[in-house]
Tab-separated table of C-alpha atoms and ligand atoms in Angstrom:
chain	number	residue	atom	x	y	z
A	1	UNK	CA	41.031	-172.572	231.404
A	2	UNK	CA	38.042	-170.270	231.511
A	3	UNK	CA	35.977	-168.412	234.065
A	4	UNK	CA	33.129	-170.106	235.845
A	5	UNK	CA	29.873	-168.942	234.270
A	6	UNK	CA	28.416	-168.419	237.753
A	7	UNK	CA	30.300	-165.138	237.951
A	8	UNK	CA	28.998	-162.082	236.150
A	9	UNK	CA	31.097	-159.017	235.398
A	10	UNK	CA	29.354	-155.677	235.927
A	11	UNK	CA	30.729	-152.301	234.933
A	12	UNK	CA	29.309	-149.606	237.165
A	13	UNK	CA	30.639	-146.182	236.205
A	14	UNK	CA	34.420	-146.714	236.310
A	15	UNK	CA	34.334	-149.747	238.563
A	16	UNK	CA	34.413	-153.389	237.507
A	17	UNK	CA	32.593	-155.704	239.841
A	18	UNK	CA	32.180	-159.466	239.815
A	19	UNK	CA	28.898	-160.747	241.208
A	20	UNK	CA	28.717	-164.439	242.109
A	21	UNK	CA	25.475	-166.184	241.197
A	22	UNK	CA	23.964	-169.637	241.738
A	23	UNK	CA	26.010	-172.068	243.792
A	24	UNK	CA	28.901	-169.599	243.740
A	25	UNK	CA	27.223	-167.262	246.245
A	26	UNK	CA	28.291	-169.371	249.190
A	27	UNK	CA	31.864	-169.917	248.170
A	28	UNK	CA	32.582	-166.383	246.964
A	29	UNK	CA	30.823	-164.788	249.914
A	30	UNK	CA	30.565	-161.304	248.461
A	31	UNK	CA	31.385	-159.249	245.435
A	32	UNK	CA	34.866	-158.650	244.062
A	33	UNK	CA	36.171	-155.417	242.598
A	34	UNK	CA	38.542	-155.633	239.615
A	35	UNK	CA	40.849	-153.165	237.944
A	36	UNK	CA	40.710	-152.648	234.207
A	37	UNK	CA	43.294	-155.303	233.366
A	38	UNK	CA	41.487	-157.753	235.604
A	39	UNK	CA	38.241	-157.025	233.824
A	40	UNK	CA	39.938	-157.513	230.463
A	41	UNK	CA	41.333	-160.885	231.466
A	42	UNK	CA	37.931	-161.889	232.839
A	43	UNK	CA	36.366	-161.045	229.473
A	44	UNK	CA	39.031	-162.925	227.503
A	45	UNK	CA	38.518	-165.992	229.682
A	46	UNK	CA	34.848	-166.175	228.841
A	47	UNK	CA	36.180	-168.612	226.258
A	48	UNK	CA	38.587	-171.457	226.852
A	49	UNK	CA	42.189	-170.162	226.577
A	50	UNK	CA	45.641	-171.484	227.412
A	51	UNK	CA	48.085	-169.464	229.497
A	52	UNK	CA	50.280	-168.537	226.508
A	53	UNK	CA	47.248	-167.412	224.541
A	54	UNK	CA	46.085	-165.224	227.399
A	55	UNK	CA	49.522	-163.665	227.758
A	56	UNK	CA	49.685	-162.740	224.106
A	57	UNK	CA	46.217	-161.167	224.313
A	58	UNK	CA	47.450	-158.996	227.188
A	59	UNK	CA	50.623	-158.031	225.280
A	60	UNK	CA	48.581	-156.958	222.309
A	61	UNK	CA	45.916	-155.100	224.259
A	62	UNK	CA	48.226	-153.182	226.575
A	63	UNK	CA	51.418	-153.148	224.477
A	64	UNK	CA	53.485	-154.491	227.334
A	65	UNK	CA	56.543	-156.789	227.144
A	66	UNK	CA	56.219	-160.512	227.666
A	67	UNK	CA	57.545	-160.578	231.232
A	68	UNK	CA	55.050	-158.002	232.505
A	69	UNK	CA	52.136	-159.637	230.758
A	70	UNK	CA	53.134	-162.995	232.228
A	71	UNK	CA	53.399	-161.769	235.779
A	72	UNK	CA	50.159	-159.739	235.552
A	73	UNK	CA	48.355	-162.772	234.236
A	74	UNK	CA	49.653	-165.245	236.780
A	75	UNK	CA	48.996	-162.928	239.752
A	76	UNK	CA	45.471	-162.374	238.639
A	77	UNK	CA	44.816	-166.032	237.861
A	78	UNK	CA	45.926	-166.941	241.378
A	79	UNK	CA	43.377	-164.520	242.746
A	80	UNK	CA	40.637	-165.922	240.536
A	81	UNK	CA	41.480	-169.416	241.730
A	82	UNK	CA	41.194	-168.437	245.388
A	83	UNK	CA	37.649	-167.289	244.821
A	84	UNK	CA	36.683	-170.303	242.756
A	85	UNK	CA	36.244	-168.176	239.658
A	86	UNK	CA	38.715	-170.006	237.430
A	87	UNK	CA	37.910	-173.381	235.921
A	88	UNK	CA	40.848	-175.406	234.700
A	89	UNK	CA	40.715	-178.398	232.435
A	90	UNK	CA	41.505	-181.623	234.216
B	1	UNK	CA	24.945	-130.581	243.122
B	2	UNK	CA	24.033	-134.278	243.104
B	3	UNK	CA	26.857	-135.102	240.706
B	4	UNK	CA	27.571	-138.227	242.667
B	5	UNK	CA	24.102	-139.627	242.291
B	6	UNK	CA	24.006	-143.239	241.147
B	7	UNK	CA	21.111	-145.679	241.568
B	8	UNK	CA	23.192	-148.410	243.222
B	9	UNK	CA	20.558	-149.857	245.554
B	10	UNK	CA	17.129	-150.596	244.214
B	11	UNK	CA	13.940	-151.901	245.754
B	12	UNK	CA	11.225	-153.403	243.578
B	13	UNK	CA	7.841	-153.766	245.263
B	14	UNK	CA	6.676	-156.567	243.015
B	15	UNK	CA	3.168	-156.461	244.440
B	16	UNK	CA	1.071	-154.594	246.991
B	17	UNK	CA	-0.969	-157.688	247.757
B	18	UNK	CA	-0.295	-160.254	250.426
B	19	UNK	CA	-1.822	-163.550	251.508
B	20	UNK	CA	-1.550	-162.367	255.124
B	21	UNK	CA	-3.180	-159.369	256.740
B	22	UNK	CA	-0.636	-158.107	259.236
B	23	UNK	CA	-2.063	-155.347	261.373
B	24	UNK	CA	1.057	-153.188	261.044
B	25	UNK	CA	1.917	-153.645	257.374
B	26	UNK	CA	3.352	-150.512	255.779
B	27	UNK	CA	2.507	-151.437	252.219
B	28	UNK	CA	-0.327	-153.933	251.828
B	29	UNK	CA	-3.250	-152.976	249.604
B	30	UNK	CA	-5.955	-155.467	248.643
B	31	UNK	CA	-7.148	-156.206	245.151
B	32	UNK	CA	-10.453	-154.337	245.509
B	33	UNK	CA	-8.736	-151.184	246.726
B	34	UNK	CA	-6.224	-151.357	243.886
B	35	UNK	CA	-8.946	-151.502	241.271
B	36	UNK	CA	-11.141	-148.929	242.982
B	37	UNK	CA	-8.180	-146.544	242.919
B	38	UNK	CA	-7.864	-147.146	239.191
B	39	UNK	CA	-4.319	-148.425	239.708
B	40	UNK	CA	-2.629	-151.615	238.606
B	41	UNK	CA	0.466	-153.630	239.354
B	42	UNK	CA	3.144	-153.920	236.706
B	43	UNK	CA	3.182	-156.799	234.251
B	44	UNK	CA	5.848	-159.485	233.998
B	45	UNK	CA	7.427	-157.771	231.050
B	46	UNK	CA	7.392	-154.341	232.681
B	47	UNK	CA	9.316	-155.575	235.733
B	48	UNK	CA	11.863	-157.400	233.614
B	49	UNK	CA	12.347	-154.355	231.366
B	50	UNK	CA	12.748	-152.034	234.338
B	51	UNK	CA	15.330	-154.347	235.855
B	52	UNK	CA	17.336	-154.317	232.620
B	53	UNK	CA	17.285	-150.550	232.519
B	54	UNK	CA	18.177	-150.311	236.209
B	55	UNK	CA	21.114	-152.637	235.651
B	56	UNK	CA	22.340	-150.537	232.735
B	57	UNK	CA	22.141	-147.431	234.947
B	58	UNK	CA	24.271	-149.026	237.657
B	59	UNK	CA	22.006	-150.817	240.131
B	60	UNK	CA	24.098	-153.407	241.944
B	61	UNK	CA	21.904	-154.520	244.821
B	62	UNK	CA	18.249	-155.201	244.233
B	63	UNK	CA	15.697	-155.945	246.932
B	64	UNK	CA	12.622	-157.804	245.722
B	65	UNK	CA	9.761	-157.311	248.114
B	66	UNK	CA	6.037	-156.631	248.352
B	67	UNK	CA	3.457	-157.226	249.773
B	68	UNK	CA	4.361	-160.844	249.354
B	69	UNK	CA	6.291	-161.287	246.085
B	70	UNK	CA	5.572	-165.029	245.889
B	71	UNK	CA	1.878	-164.270	245.626
B	72	UNK	CA	2.384	-163.208	242.025
B	73	UNK	CA	1.618	-166.042	239.631
B	74	UNK	CA	4.587	-164.956	237.517
B	75	UNK	CA	6.975	-164.653	240.480
B	76	UNK	CA	9.290	-167.412	239.241
B	77	UNK	CA	9.520	-165.952	235.778
B	78	UNK	CA	10.226	-162.393	236.920
B	79	UNK	CA	12.616	-163.619	239.564
B	80	UNK	CA	14.653	-165.877	237.306
B	81	UNK	CA	14.969	-163.323	234.526
B	82	UNK	CA	16.052	-160.585	236.927
B	83	UNK	CA	18.493	-162.890	238.691
B	84	UNK	CA	20.373	-163.680	235.505
B	85	UNK	CA	21.113	-159.983	234.986
B	86	UNK	CA	23.781	-160.061	237.696
B	87	UNK	CA	22.421	-158.156	240.689
B	88	UNK	CA	23.159	-158.881	244.295
B	89	UNK	CA	19.659	-160.106	245.097
B	90	UNK	CA	17.869	-159.716	248.401
B	91	UNK	CA	14.443	-161.315	248.657
B	92	UNK	CA	11.889	-160.475	251.342
B	93	UNK	CA	9.138	-162.964	252.016
B	94	UNK	CA	6.819	-164.180	254.755
B	95	UNK	CA	7.818	-167.752	253.744
B	96	UNK	CA	4.231	-169.027	253.694
B	97	UNK	CA	4.041	-169.559	249.923
B	98	UNK	CA	7.231	-171.497	249.237
B	99	UNK	CA	5.844	-174.023	246.770
B	100	UNK	CA	7.904	-176.688	245.002
B	101	UNK	CA	7.879	-174.546	241.900
B	102	UNK	CA	9.251	-171.570	243.834
B	103	UNK	CA	11.930	-173.774	245.430
B	104	UNK	CA	12.899	-175.047	242.032
B	105	UNK	CA	13.509	-171.484	240.831
B	106	UNK	CA	15.351	-170.501	244.015
B	107	UNK	CA	17.574	-173.571	243.888
B	108	UNK	CA	18.676	-172.659	240.387
B	109	UNK	CA	19.030	-169.012	241.335
B	110	UNK	CA	19.639	-168.684	245.066
B	111	UNK	CA	19.248	-165.120	246.360
B	112	UNK	CA	22.310	-163.645	248.041
B	113	UNK	CA	20.169	-162.883	251.036
B	114	UNK	CA	16.645	-163.821	252.112
B	115	UNK	CA	14.824	-161.755	254.702
B	116	UNK	CA	12.058	-163.807	256.265
B	117	UNK	CA	9.462	-162.086	258.401
B	118	UNK	CA	8.404	-164.010	261.488
B	119	UNK	CA	5.785	-162.379	263.671
B	120	UNK	CA	5.062	-164.980	266.324
B	121	UNK	CA	6.207	-168.237	267.870
B	122	UNK	CA	2.838	-170.018	267.682
B	123	UNK	CA	-0.401	-170.115	265.662
B	124	UNK	CA	-2.384	-168.013	268.091
B	125	UNK	CA	0.024	-165.068	267.830
B	126	UNK	CA	0.033	-165.450	264.040
B	127	UNK	CA	-3.728	-165.372	264.126
B	128	UNK	CA	-3.708	-162.129	266.104
B	129	UNK	CA	-0.959	-160.371	264.145
B	130	UNK	CA	-1.376	-161.738	260.614
B	131	UNK	CA	-4.991	-162.902	260.618
B	132	UNK	CA	-4.118	-166.564	260.101
B	133	UNK	CA	-3.031	-169.178	262.624
B	134	UNK	CA	-2.326	-171.669	259.914
B	135	UNK	CA	0.199	-169.286	258.411
B	136	UNK	CA	2.474	-170.132	261.336
B	137	UNK	CA	2.826	-173.734	260.170
B	138	UNK	CA	3.241	-172.688	256.569
B	139	UNK	CA	5.985	-170.276	257.639
B	140	UNK	CA	7.784	-173.078	259.499
B	141	UNK	CA	7.571	-175.264	256.437
B	142	UNK	CA	8.810	-172.413	254.222
B	143	UNK	CA	11.735	-171.632	256.497
B	144	UNK	CA	12.725	-175.291	256.484
B	145	UNK	CA	12.934	-175.216	252.696
B	146	UNK	CA	14.574	-171.797	252.378
B	147	UNK	CA	17.313	-172.655	254.865
B	148	UNK	CA	18.518	-175.440	252.542
B	149	UNK	CA	19.633	-172.771	250.049
B	150	UNK	CA	23.175	-171.360	250.081
B	151	UNK	CA	21.656	-167.902	250.712
B	152	UNK	CA	22.319	-165.978	253.885
B	153	UNK	CA	19.150	-165.783	255.960
B	154	UNK	CA	17.901	-162.932	258.096
B	155	UNK	CA	14.834	-163.411	260.276
B	156	UNK	CA	13.020	-160.105	260.631
B	157	UNK	CA	10.349	-159.287	263.092
B	158	UNK	CA	8.118	-156.356	263.954
B	159	UNK	CA	6.735	-155.963	267.427
B	160	UNK	CA	3.240	-154.638	268.122
B	161	UNK	CA	0.887	-154.901	271.110
B	162	UNK	CA	-0.216	-158.373	270.012
B	163	UNK	CA	3.212	-160.018	269.994
B	164	UNK	CA	5.333	-158.080	272.457
B	165	UNK	CA	4.876	-160.748	275.117
B	166	UNK	CA	6.058	-163.288	272.585
B	167	UNK	CA	9.253	-161.435	271.660
B	168	UNK	CA	11.695	-163.699	273.496
B	169	UNK	CA	10.064	-166.786	271.995
B	170	UNK	CA	10.255	-165.297	268.510
B	171	UNK	CA	13.931	-164.683	269.069
B	172	UNK	CA	14.480	-168.250	270.300
B	173	UNK	CA	12.527	-169.630	267.370
B	174	UNK	CA	14.637	-167.610	264.927
B	175	UNK	CA	17.825	-168.868	266.543
B	176	UNK	CA	16.566	-172.443	266.324
B	177	UNK	CA	16.388	-172.143	262.523
B	178	UNK	CA	20.154	-172.406	262.231
B	179	UNK	CA	23.496	-171.198	263.458
B	180	UNK	CA	24.360	-168.719	260.742
B	181	UNK	CA	20.983	-167.079	260.779
B	182	UNK	CA	20.819	-163.427	261.744
B	183	UNK	CA	17.922	-161.778	263.516
B	184	UNK	CA	16.626	-158.237	263.313
B	185	UNK	CA	13.616	-156.293	264.485
B	186	UNK	CA	12.261	-153.092	263.078
B	187	UNK	CA	13.007	-149.925	264.976
B	188	UNK	CA	9.607	-148.379	264.544
B	189	UNK	CA	6.173	-149.212	263.191
B	190	UNK	CA	5.156	-146.306	260.964
B	191	UNK	CA	1.773	-145.377	259.707
B	192	UNK	CA	1.004	-146.854	256.325
B	193	UNK	CA	2.224	-145.130	253.248
B	194	UNK	CA	0.635	-144.483	249.886
B	195	UNK	CA	-2.545	-146.584	249.793
B	196	UNK	CA	-1.687	-149.048	252.554
B	197	UNK	CA	-4.788	-150.240	254.377
B	198	UNK	CA	-3.458	-151.405	257.744
B	199	UNK	CA	-4.642	-149.590	260.868
B	200	UNK	CA	-1.344	-149.060	262.521
B	201	UNK	CA	-2.321	-146.613	265.257
B	202	UNK	CA	-4.520	-149.224	266.895
B	203	UNK	CA	-1.853	-151.903	267.141
B	204	UNK	CA	1.541	-150.292	267.493
B	205	UNK	CA	3.214	-149.839	270.859
B	206	UNK	CA	2.883	-146.419	272.441
B	207	UNK	CA	5.989	-144.280	271.865
B	208	UNK	CA	6.995	-144.854	275.481
B	209	UNK	CA	6.514	-148.623	275.247
B	210	UNK	CA	8.486	-148.652	272.037
B	211	UNK	CA	11.458	-146.838	273.561
B	212	UNK	CA	11.411	-149.166	276.552
B	213	UNK	CA	11.337	-152.099	274.181
B	214	UNK	CA	13.991	-150.948	271.727
B	215	UNK	CA	16.393	-148.999	273.886
B	216	UNK	CA	15.617	-150.014	277.474
B	217	UNK	CA	18.741	-152.057	278.017
B	218	UNK	CA	20.864	-149.713	275.987
B	219	UNK	CA	19.793	-146.587	277.858
B	220	UNK	CA	20.471	-148.248	281.160
B	221	UNK	CA	23.993	-149.076	280.068
B	222	UNK	CA	24.450	-145.566	278.771
B	223	UNK	CA	23.359	-144.039	282.056
B	224	UNK	CA	25.802	-146.267	283.884
B	225	UNK	CA	28.613	-145.085	281.646
B	226	UNK	CA	27.619	-141.529	282.356
B	227	UNK	CA	27.829	-142.058	286.090
B	228	UNK	CA	31.151	-143.819	285.899
B	229	UNK	CA	32.538	-141.150	283.679
B	230	UNK	CA	30.368	-138.012	283.707
B	231	UNK	CA	30.217	-136.183	280.426
B	232	UNK	CA	28.449	-133.039	279.399
B	233	UNK	CA	25.386	-133.769	277.361
B	234	UNK	CA	25.167	-131.097	274.789
B	235	UNK	CA	21.723	-130.487	273.476
B	236	UNK	CA	22.734	-129.452	270.037
B	237	UNK	CA	22.685	-131.589	266.977
B	238	UNK	CA	24.588	-130.983	263.835
B	239	UNK	CA	22.191	-130.049	261.097
B	240	UNK	CA	22.098	-132.840	258.568
B	241	UNK	CA	23.279	-132.054	255.105
B	242	UNK	CA	20.229	-130.883	253.297
B	243	UNK	CA	20.754	-132.724	250.046
B	244	UNK	CA	17.416	-134.250	249.149
B	245	UNK	CA	16.363	-136.190	252.251
B	246	UNK	CA	19.717	-136.063	254.022
B	247	UNK	CA	20.352	-139.787	253.455
B	248	UNK	CA	21.012	-142.141	250.544
B	249	UNK	CA	17.448	-142.018	249.252
B	250	UNK	CA	17.424	-140.541	245.780
B	251	UNK	CA	21.228	-140.226	245.880
B	252	UNK	CA	22.260	-143.887	245.844
B	253	UNK	CA	19.009	-145.705	246.390
B	254	UNK	CA	15.447	-145.775	245.173
B	255	UNK	CA	12.257	-147.808	245.213
B	256	UNK	CA	10.003	-148.727	242.326
B	257	UNK	CA	6.527	-148.923	243.830
B	258	UNK	CA	4.112	-151.733	243.033
B	259	UNK	CA	2.307	-149.398	240.627
B	260	UNK	CA	5.505	-148.469	238.829
B	261	UNK	CA	6.631	-145.126	240.227
B	262	UNK	CA	10.197	-144.245	241.178
B	263	UNK	CA	10.399	-142.851	244.720
B	264	UNK	CA	13.193	-142.141	247.200
B	265	UNK	CA	12.348	-144.775	249.780
B	266	UNK	CA	9.445	-147.052	250.609
B	267	UNK	CA	8.148	-144.745	253.324
B	268	UNK	CA	7.479	-141.914	250.909
B	269	UNK	CA	4.323	-141.409	248.943
B	270	UNK	CA	4.964	-138.280	246.933
B	271	UNK	CA	7.883	-136.887	244.975
B	272	UNK	CA	7.912	-139.506	242.281
B	273	UNK	CA	8.749	-139.922	238.646
B	274	UNK	CA	7.411	-142.335	236.100
B	275	UNK	CA	9.944	-144.830	234.736
B	276	UNK	CA	7.266	-146.646	232.736
B	277	UNK	CA	6.639	-143.718	230.436
B	278	UNK	CA	9.944	-141.839	230.602
B	279	UNK	CA	12.288	-144.796	230.997
B	280	UNK	CA	14.338	-145.569	234.094
B	281	UNK	CA	17.301	-143.348	233.291
B	282	UNK	CA	15.278	-140.193	232.817
B	283	UNK	CA	13.071	-140.998	235.819
B	284	UNK	CA	16.175	-141.335	237.996
B	285	UNK	CA	17.729	-138.160	236.609
B	286	UNK	CA	14.680	-135.993	237.025
B	287	UNK	CA	13.774	-137.405	240.417
B	288	UNK	CA	15.683	-134.651	242.252
B	289	UNK	CA	13.440	-132.029	240.702
B	290	UNK	CA	10.383	-133.469	242.419
B	291	UNK	CA	11.772	-133.066	245.938
B	292	UNK	CA	11.260	-129.711	247.656
B	293	UNK	CA	14.261	-128.214	249.383
B	294	UNK	CA	14.405	-129.194	253.014
B	295	UNK	CA	14.038	-126.327	255.406
B	296	UNK	CA	14.399	-125.836	259.115
B	297	UNK	CA	11.136	-126.750	260.780
B	298	UNK	CA	9.897	-124.071	263.179
B	299	UNK	CA	8.646	-126.455	265.834
B	300	UNK	CA	12.009	-128.215	265.905
B	301	UNK	CA	14.239	-125.169	266.125
B	302	UNK	CA	14.462	-124.961	269.911
B	303	UNK	CA	13.415	-128.483	270.718
B	304	UNK	CA	15.303	-129.746	273.731
B	305	UNK	CA	14.769	-133.366	272.799
B	306	UNK	CA	16.562	-133.042	269.479
B	307	UNK	CA	19.415	-135.228	270.641
B	308	UNK	CA	17.040	-138.172	270.862
B	309	UNK	CA	14.953	-137.355	267.838
B	310	UNK	CA	14.790	-140.073	265.190
B	311	UNK	CA	12.713	-138.100	262.703
B	312	UNK	CA	13.900	-138.019	259.117
B	313	UNK	CA	11.974	-136.495	256.226
B	314	UNK	CA	10.509	-139.843	255.199
B	315	UNK	CA	9.389	-140.712	258.721
B	316	UNK	CA	7.839	-137.255	259.006
B	317	UNK	CA	6.110	-137.918	255.736
B	318	UNK	CA	4.809	-141.297	256.816
B	319	UNK	CA	3.484	-139.971	260.097
B	320	UNK	CA	2.054	-136.653	258.933
B	321	UNK	CA	1.841	-136.814	255.134
B	322	UNK	CA	4.189	-133.843	254.933
B	323	UNK	CA	7.983	-133.640	254.798
B	324	UNK	CA	7.750	-130.748	257.225
B	325	UNK	CA	5.120	-132.085	259.602
B	326	UNK	CA	5.612	-132.719	263.280
B	327	UNK	CA	5.595	-136.446	263.868
B	328	UNK	CA	3.975	-136.586	267.315
B	329	UNK	CA	4.822	-140.242	267.794
B	330	UNK	CA	8.519	-139.538	267.264
B	331	UNK	CA	8.416	-136.383	269.399
B	332	UNK	CA	6.945	-138.379	272.255
B	333	UNK	CA	9.655	-140.993	271.793
B	334	UNK	CA	12.349	-138.321	271.947
B	335	UNK	CA	10.840	-136.686	275.008
B	336	UNK	CA	10.533	-140.026	276.746
B	337	UNK	CA	14.125	-141.067	275.939
B	338	UNK	CA	15.299	-137.794	277.399
B	339	UNK	CA	13.174	-138.324	280.475
B	340	UNK	CA	14.309	-141.857	281.258
B	341	UNK	CA	17.925	-140.999	280.745
B	342	UNK	CA	17.582	-138.138	283.210
B	343	UNK	CA	15.699	-140.336	285.629
B	344	UNK	CA	18.271	-143.093	285.374
B	345	UNK	CA	21.082	-140.676	285.992
B	346	UNK	CA	19.406	-139.100	288.994
B	347	UNK	CA	18.471	-142.401	290.673
B	348	UNK	CA	21.896	-143.865	290.046
B	349	UNK	CA	23.389	-140.631	291.318
B	350	UNK	CA	21.511	-140.779	294.598
B	351	UNK	CA	22.322	-144.466	295.036
B	352	UNK	CA	25.961	-143.583	294.830
B	353	UNK	CA	25.424	-140.733	297.251
B	354	UNK	CA	23.719	-142.995	299.770
B	355	UNK	CA	26.555	-145.470	299.590
B	356	UNK	CA	29.159	-142.899	300.467
C	401	SF4	S1	3.834	-157.323	256.768
C	401	SF4	FE1	4.546	-158.686	255.182
C	401	SF4	S2	3.512	-160.616	255.593
C	401	SF4	FE2	2.404	-159.072	256.671
C	401	SF4	S3	0.757	-158.344	255.323
C	401	SF4	FE3	2.519	-156.998	254.985
C	401	SF4	S4	3.614	-157.911	253.302
C	401	SF4	FE4	2.240	-159.489	254.134
C	402	SF4	S1	11.390	-134.340	268.767
C	402	SF4	FE1	9.778	-133.448	267.478
C	402	SF4	S2	9.971	-131.232	267.772
C	402	SF4	FE2	11.859	-132.170	268.525
C	402	SF4	S3	13.272	-132.115	266.792
C	402	SF4	FE3	12.229	-134.088	266.719
C	402	SF4	S4	10.473	-133.771	265.388
C	402	SF4	FE4	11.220	-131.738	265.982
């Protein structure tokens, strides 16, 4: 999975904001504000990654145990899916 | 002071020129005037560079306007490059120059919002207001194309003496463009700013006509509420916070003029910095230093129409060329609003009395 390239991450002061572009403007219908972990995951998913890979990135970056990294990741991925931001391989 | 300043909302006036000649245009300057003033519009590269710098300084929403931006030969190039930088893009246009090439660019990079100005419901009104009857058909064609985009569309109109009779038709026309389309009209027609060449005084509604037009229905409702449930009208207004202009201008928003200056809002024509030579960041930072501190204006101190007064520093500037001038047009509007509200209350009051 990876993020749809029609979404651009902007850092404005301390805020992380996702701006939809192109065809995505209709579906996303507005901007989305992320927290720091969200922004990190968004960056990591600029390249194709599997779920396990993503989780280990989070564990390394934030020094959190497996369970926390897993639940953070899956919550956030759900959110990305709702907005059409996540692209999964068929 | 001003610690919270951040240039979140930008406006780029990509050009001062327009293919139409609307009688009430705030901005339009023609090519001859531009060169006789020794000024010039920015180049392709300058706009793209400024946009990059603005993005790096925190601009999130960017309005691209003019004049008519599509008149620039390099519109598609500037537009596409800026779009890719990740702004929330709003594009203002009169929709009469939507060529296939422009549509190609907009299809690849649809703006988040398009504001389309529509000034009449037929060629003869377009001829009177914009100096071209044919422009009406070109606008219709442009709207047809633009409404195929996933962008949200806002039809914007401005009412002057020449199209006030046509207002309802303009509204109906706008609604006929599609269900999701929003409609707005400008609150006031100001005198031109900077080097604008339109002769606004000759065509705008009188202050009294304008209030009737904008607030007529609203004031009537208000007066009814007052009768049903009398309240004390207090003729005092809280003094606005005196930071810069008392609004977002220069605090969270800015305009880059067609000749490349950074100003607080499009209505202003002084108090500017020069992002082309100093860079955007420095121009934004030092902007505050160019604005004089706002002070209480003598003529306004005991004004009994204050409650209805719409004047802000930029409107004062536009009308009088001074931040501290007395904008007669707005004073007359305020006086008139006060008068009709009083009149409405007293006639309603006596009607009720007679019915008892
Ligand atoms: S109001 Fe708009 S369409 Fe009319 S002349 Fe000015 S820029 Fe052109
Ligand atoms: S109506 Fe005129 S005099 Fe009164 S407060 Fe407004 S600008 Fe000042």
